[in-house]
Amino acid sequence: MQQQEPPADNDGKTWSGRFEEPVAELVKRYTASVDFDKRLAEFDIQGSLAHARMLQAVGVLSKSDVADIERGMAVILDEIRLKKFAWSIDLEDVHLNIEKRLTDLVGDAGKRLHTGRSRNDQVATDIRLYLRAAGDETLALIAAFQSRLLDLADQHVDTLMPGFTHLQVAQPVSFAHHLMAYYEMLGRDASRFSDCRKRLNQLPLGAGALAGTTFPIDRARVAKELGFDGICENSLDAVSDRDFAIEFCACAALIMTHLSRLSEELILWMNPRFGFIRLADRFCTGSSMMPQKKNPDVPELVRGKTGRINGHLVGLLTLMKGQPLAYNKDNQEDKEPLFDTVDTLATTLRIYAEMVGGITVDKTAMRRAAMEGYATATDLADYLVKKGVPFREAHEVVARAVRRAAEKGVDLAQLDLAELKQFSGLIEADVTEKLSLEGSLAARDHVGGTAPNQVRAAIARARARLAGR
Ligand code: ARG
């Protein structure tokens, strides 16, 4: 029996040749991804051009075919940039939309483009190109934010605040030192994104649908043209795994988690009970009912959006975990969480860099708070240890002194020498300086400590590192 020709108008579908009826409308909408994957268009075109040029180099496409493809793609790129491109859900996804338009524009050459390629290796390539660009932008945004953090730290090396453990006053620290803790976290976040880039920047194209292709392709050439560091070694792996996207989301979840912690602190510090800082009005919002309110909506939203980003990470892990090799359509679901992760992180970093520049500090309130919780008790214990008292004993002695101060409703530094001497004869006049907030800070004078000269050096090192990145 002779095979039936596919209907002349097969819906523009490139794959419906063997279908006996058109795809149900509902299914068409359910399976289409063009509404969101059109964002990959420029990367898709880039990948197609590299593929076509390679096919010419190995003698599969003619020079004139490739010239046609290049001409058509230039038109398409313009149409997309000018938002004149007519995206059609009937054409399912970004790849088929572009291919169909190319064929409309240049004829047979457009139909030859897909030689030796599948949408499976095509989409894997597109996402990697997209994420590489997104990652590079993220790195620049982190650096810009870190630089603003350093500017703020610069102004507050000598600003005293209570350091907390268990959210109870623990020991005094420099506010700059506190800020520099976030600088460090962000530095690790940046290094995670850089590291992620290495595994991400490998070319899947050439894997075909899953097993490779019968054409004499030159994958290294395509990799070079697209700026990949190497090629995916295994075709099945190349089309199916999205670990690079999961890794990207993990990096994003971690940095958002750091920003969420900072947000929580800004919110606390803004509360009048703390009163440590003020955020510029342009980062706050009011209440529709309570006229007195000024709310820290931006940090609250960062904290909230962190939940969303963490959710995307778990979503992608779950998407992957049950998939047999090789490509499965499940993978189409990787894009929306990924795009949302990239967008949310970028706007969060942008807004944070601005917001940090708009923080004003109430040094008096910070200092007052540091005076409240016997923040220099450890300094008194260390003082006794340096005079030969074993630390555990010193701890006991100071605990008793703190109890006395608490009964009197004063700080340790406010007990006079005679009174302190009742707890240990070794306490002398030089204790006053040790019990002061400044004395306590200055005494932690080693790399990583909060002594102002150490913090100043840390900021200088950080600036140098940032400039070298
Ligand atoms: N839109 C698809 C995706 O995002 C492209 C690959 C489709 N491949 C296929 N054989 N259906 O994963």
PDB file of C-alpha atoms in Angstrom, residues 202-320:
ATOM      1  CA  GLN A 202      29.360  23.229  27.715  1.00  0.00           C
ATOM      2  CA  LEU A 203      27.705  22.726  24.328  1.00  0.00           C
ATOM      3  CA  PRO A 204      24.831  20.220  24.014  1.00  0.00           C
ATOM      4  CA  LEU A 205      24.234  20.842  20.277  1.00  0.00           C
ATOM      5  CA  GLY A 206      25.203  17.858  18.178  1.00  0.00           C
ATOM      6  CA  ALA A 207      23.455  15.440  20.516  1.00  0.00           C
ATOM      7  CA  GLY A 208      20.474  15.379  18.149  1.00  0.00           C
ATOM      8  CA  ALA A 209      17.317  13.973  19.662  1.00  0.00           C
ATOM      9  CA  LEU A 210      19.347  11.754  21.973  1.00  0.00           C
ATOM     10  CA  ALA A 211      21.847   9.568  20.113  1.00  0.00           C
ATOM     11  CA  GLY A 212      23.794  11.982  17.947  1.00  0.00           C
ATOM     12  CA  THR A 213      23.489  12.415  14.186  1.00  0.00           C
ATOM     13  CA  THR A 214      24.599  10.662  11.010  1.00  0.00           C
ATOM     14  CA  PHE A 215      26.034  13.888   9.590  1.00  0.00           C
ATOM     15  CA  PRO A 216      29.767  14.614   9.884  1.00  0.00           C
ATOM     16  CA  ILE A 217      29.277  17.483  12.318  1.00  0.00           C
ATOM     17  CA  ASP A 218      32.032  19.566  13.905  1.00  0.00           C
ATOM     18  CA  ARG A 219      30.869  20.225  17.438  1.00  0.00           C
ATOM     19  CA  ALA A 220      34.064  21.933  18.511  1.00  0.00           C
ATOM     20  CA  ARG A 221      33.522  24.550  15.827  1.00  0.00           C
ATOM     21  CA  VAL A 222      30.000  25.293  17.058  1.00  0.00           C
ATOM     22  CA  ALA A 223      31.232  25.425  20.647  1.00  0.00           C
ATOM     23  CA  LYS A 224      33.910  27.912  19.697  1.00  0.00           C
ATOM     24  CA  GLU A 225      31.542  30.166  17.774  1.00  0.00           C
ATOM     25  CA  LEU A 226      29.072  30.215  20.664  1.00  0.00           C
ATOM     26  CA  GLY A 227      31.737  30.812  23.295  1.00  0.00           C
ATOM     27  CA  PHE A 228      31.339  27.483  25.088  1.00  0.00           C
ATOM     28  CA  ASP A 229      34.340  26.168  27.008  1.00  0.00           C
ATOM     29  CA  GLY A 230      33.768  22.635  25.736  1.00  0.00           C
ATOM     30  CA  ILE A 231      31.154  20.161  24.533  1.00  0.00           C
ATOM     31  CA  CYS A 232      28.852  17.829  26.456  1.00  0.00           C
ATOM     32  CA  GLU A 233      30.534  14.458  26.122  1.00  0.00           C
ATOM     33  CA  ASN A 234      27.450  12.274  26.076  1.00  0.00           C
ATOM     34  CA  SER A 235      24.483  12.873  23.797  1.00  0.00           C
ATOM     35  CA  LEU A 236      21.892  11.330  26.145  1.00  0.00           C
ATOM     36  CA  ASP A 237      23.114  13.426  29.029  1.00  0.00           C
ATOM     37  CA  ALA A 238      23.331  16.541  26.847  1.00  0.00           C
ATOM     38  CA  VAL A 239      19.633  16.566  25.964  1.00  0.00           C
ATOM     39  CA  SER A 240      18.196  15.350  29.226  1.00  0.00           C
ATOM     40  CA  ASP A 241      19.857  16.779  32.301  1.00  0.00           C
ATOM     41  CA  ARG A 242      19.019  20.174  33.674  1.00  0.00           C
ATOM     42  CA  ASP A 243      21.385  19.974  36.627  1.00  0.00           C
ATOM     43  CA  PHE A 244      23.000  23.222  35.502  1.00  0.00           C
ATOM     44  CA  ALA A 245      19.649  24.979  35.856  1.00  0.00           C
ATOM     45  CA  ILE A 246      19.072  23.416  39.264  1.00  0.00           C
ATOM     46  CA  GLU A 247      22.527  24.515  40.311  1.00  0.00           C
ATOM     47  CA  PHE A 248      21.785  28.038  39.161  1.00  0.00           C
ATOM     48  CA  CYS A 249      18.585  28.023  41.218  1.00  0.00           C
ATOM     49  CA  ALA A 250      20.499  26.717  44.222  1.00  0.00           C
ATOM     50  CA  CYS A 251      22.960  29.610  43.911  1.00  0.00           C
ATOM     51  CA  ALA A 252      19.995  31.978  43.634  1.00  0.00           C
ATOM     52  CA  ALA A 253      18.257  30.438  46.649  1.00  0.00           C
ATOM     53  CA  LEU A 254      21.382  30.877  48.749  1.00  0.00           C
ATOM     54  CA  ILE A 255      21.965  34.496  47.862  1.00  0.00           C
ATOM     55  CA  MET A 256      18.280  35.259  48.405  1.00  0.00           C
ATOM     56  CA  THR A 257      18.535  33.552  51.778  1.00  0.00           C
ATOM     57  CA  HIS A 258      21.392  35.871  52.675  1.00  0.00           C
ATOM     58  CA  LEU A 259      19.424  38.899  51.513  1.00  0.00           C
ATOM     59  CA  SER A 260      16.438  37.652  53.456  1.00  0.00           C
ATOM     60  CA  ARG A 261      18.497  37.584  56.652  1.00  0.00           C
ATOM     61  CA  LEU A 262      19.703  41.121  56.018  1.00  0.00           C
ATOM     62  CA  SER A 263      16.109  42.127  55.354  1.00  0.00           C
ATOM     63  CA  GLU A 264      15.002  40.683  58.658  1.00  0.00           C
ATOM     64  CA  GLU A 265      17.691  42.761  60.371  1.00  0.00           C
ATOM     65  CA  LEU A 266      16.732  45.955  58.563  1.00  0.00           C
ATOM     66  CA  ILE A 267      13.139  45.391  59.621  1.00  0.00           C
ATOM     67  CA  LEU A 268      14.153  44.904  63.255  1.00  0.00           C
ATOM     68  CA  TRP A 269      16.551  47.842  63.230  1.00  0.00           C
ATOM     69  CA  MET A 270      13.852  50.067  61.796  1.00  0.00           C
ATOM     70  CA  ASN A 271      11.441  49.178  64.545  1.00  0.00           C
ATOM     71  CA  PRO A 272      11.337  52.075  67.048  1.00  0.00           C
ATOM     72  CA  ARG A 273      12.269  49.673  69.878  1.00  0.00           C
ATOM     73  CA  PHE A 274      15.615  49.364  68.155  1.00  0.00           C
ATOM     74  CA  GLY A 275      15.618  52.613  66.224  1.00  0.00           C
ATOM     75  CA  PHE A 276      19.079  51.852  64.796  1.00  0.00           C
ATOM     76  CA  ILE A 277      18.427  52.895  61.227  1.00  0.00           C
ATOM     77  CA  ARG A 278      16.095  54.685  58.899  1.00  0.00           C
ATOM     78  CA  LEU A 279      15.425  53.647  55.358  1.00  0.00           C
ATOM     79  CA  ALA A 280      14.965  56.458  52.876  1.00  0.00           C
ATOM     80  CA  ASP A 281      11.278  57.196  52.363  1.00  0.00           C
ATOM     81  CA  ARG A 282      11.462  56.120  48.745  1.00  0.00           C
ATOM     82  CA  PHE A 283      11.923  52.535  49.943  1.00  0.00           C
ATOM     83  CA  CYS A 284       9.037  52.586  52.381  1.00  0.00           C
ATOM     84  CA  THR A 285       5.292  52.631  52.017  1.00  0.00           C
ATOM     85  CA  GLY A 286       2.458  53.878  54.150  1.00  0.00           C
ATOM     86  CA  SER A 287      -0.731  52.333  55.404  1.00  0.00           C
ATOM     87  CA  SER A 288      -4.080  53.065  53.822  1.00  0.00           C
ATOM     88  CA  MET A 289      -5.689  53.275  57.263  1.00  0.00           C
ATOM     89  CA  MET A 290      -3.029  54.221  59.811  1.00  0.00           C
ATOM     90  CA  PRO A 291      -1.652  57.641  58.961  1.00  0.00           C
ATOM     91  CA  GLN A 292       1.396  57.294  61.208  1.00  0.00           C
ATOM     92  CA  LYS A 293       2.819  54.228  59.482  1.00  0.00           C
ATOM     93  CA  LYS A 294       6.010  53.915  57.511  1.00  0.00           C
ATOM     94  CA  ASN A 295       6.551  50.304  56.614  1.00  0.00           C
ATOM     95  CA  PRO A 296       9.666  48.488  55.425  1.00  0.00           C
ATOM     96  CA  ASP A 297       7.870  46.860  52.501  1.00  0.00           C
ATOM     97  CA  VAL A 298      10.943  46.345  50.374  1.00  0.00           C
ATOM     98  CA  PRO A 299      12.891  44.220  52.877  1.00  0.00           C
ATOM     99  CA  GLU A 300       9.676  42.395  53.727  1.00  0.00           C
ATOM    100  CA  LEU A 301       9.163  41.565  50.061  1.00  0.00           C
ATOM    101  CA  VAL A 302      12.735  40.370  49.692  1.00  0.00           C
ATOM    102  CA  ARG A 303      12.116  38.051  52.642  1.00  0.00           C
ATOM    103  CA  GLY A 304       8.871  36.917  51.025  1.00  0.00           C
ATOM    104  CA  LYS A 305      10.301  36.453  47.551  1.00  0.00           C
ATOM    105  CA  THR A 306      13.016  34.263  49.010  1.00  0.00           C
ATOM    106  CA  GLY A 307      10.285  31.724  49.670  1.00  0.00           C
ATOM    107  CA  ARG A 308       9.362  31.839  46.012  1.00  0.00           C
ATOM    108  CA  ILE A 309      12.940  31.324  44.860  1.00  0.00           C
ATOM    109  CA  ASN A 310      13.482  28.454  47.275  1.00  0.00           C
ATOM    110  CA  GLY A 311      10.266  26.999  45.880  1.00  0.00           C
ATOM    111  CA  HIS A 312      11.614  27.162  42.327  1.00  0.00           C
ATOM    112  CA  LEU A 313      14.690  25.213  43.405  1.00  0.00           C
ATOM    113  CA  VAL A 314      12.575  22.485  44.940  1.00  0.00           C
ATOM    114  CA  GLY A 315      10.306  22.605  41.881  1.00  0.00           C
ATOM    115  CA  LEU A 316      13.177  21.914  39.500  1.00  0.00           C
ATOM    116  CA  LEU A 317      14.638  19.163  41.642  1.00  0.00           C
ATOM    117  CA  THR A 318      11.253  17.513  41.718  1.00  0.00           C
ATOM    118  CA  LEU A 319      10.830  17.998  37.971  1.00  0.00           C
ATOM    119  CA  MET A 320      14.031  16.064  37.361  1.00  0.00           C
TER     120      MET A 320
END
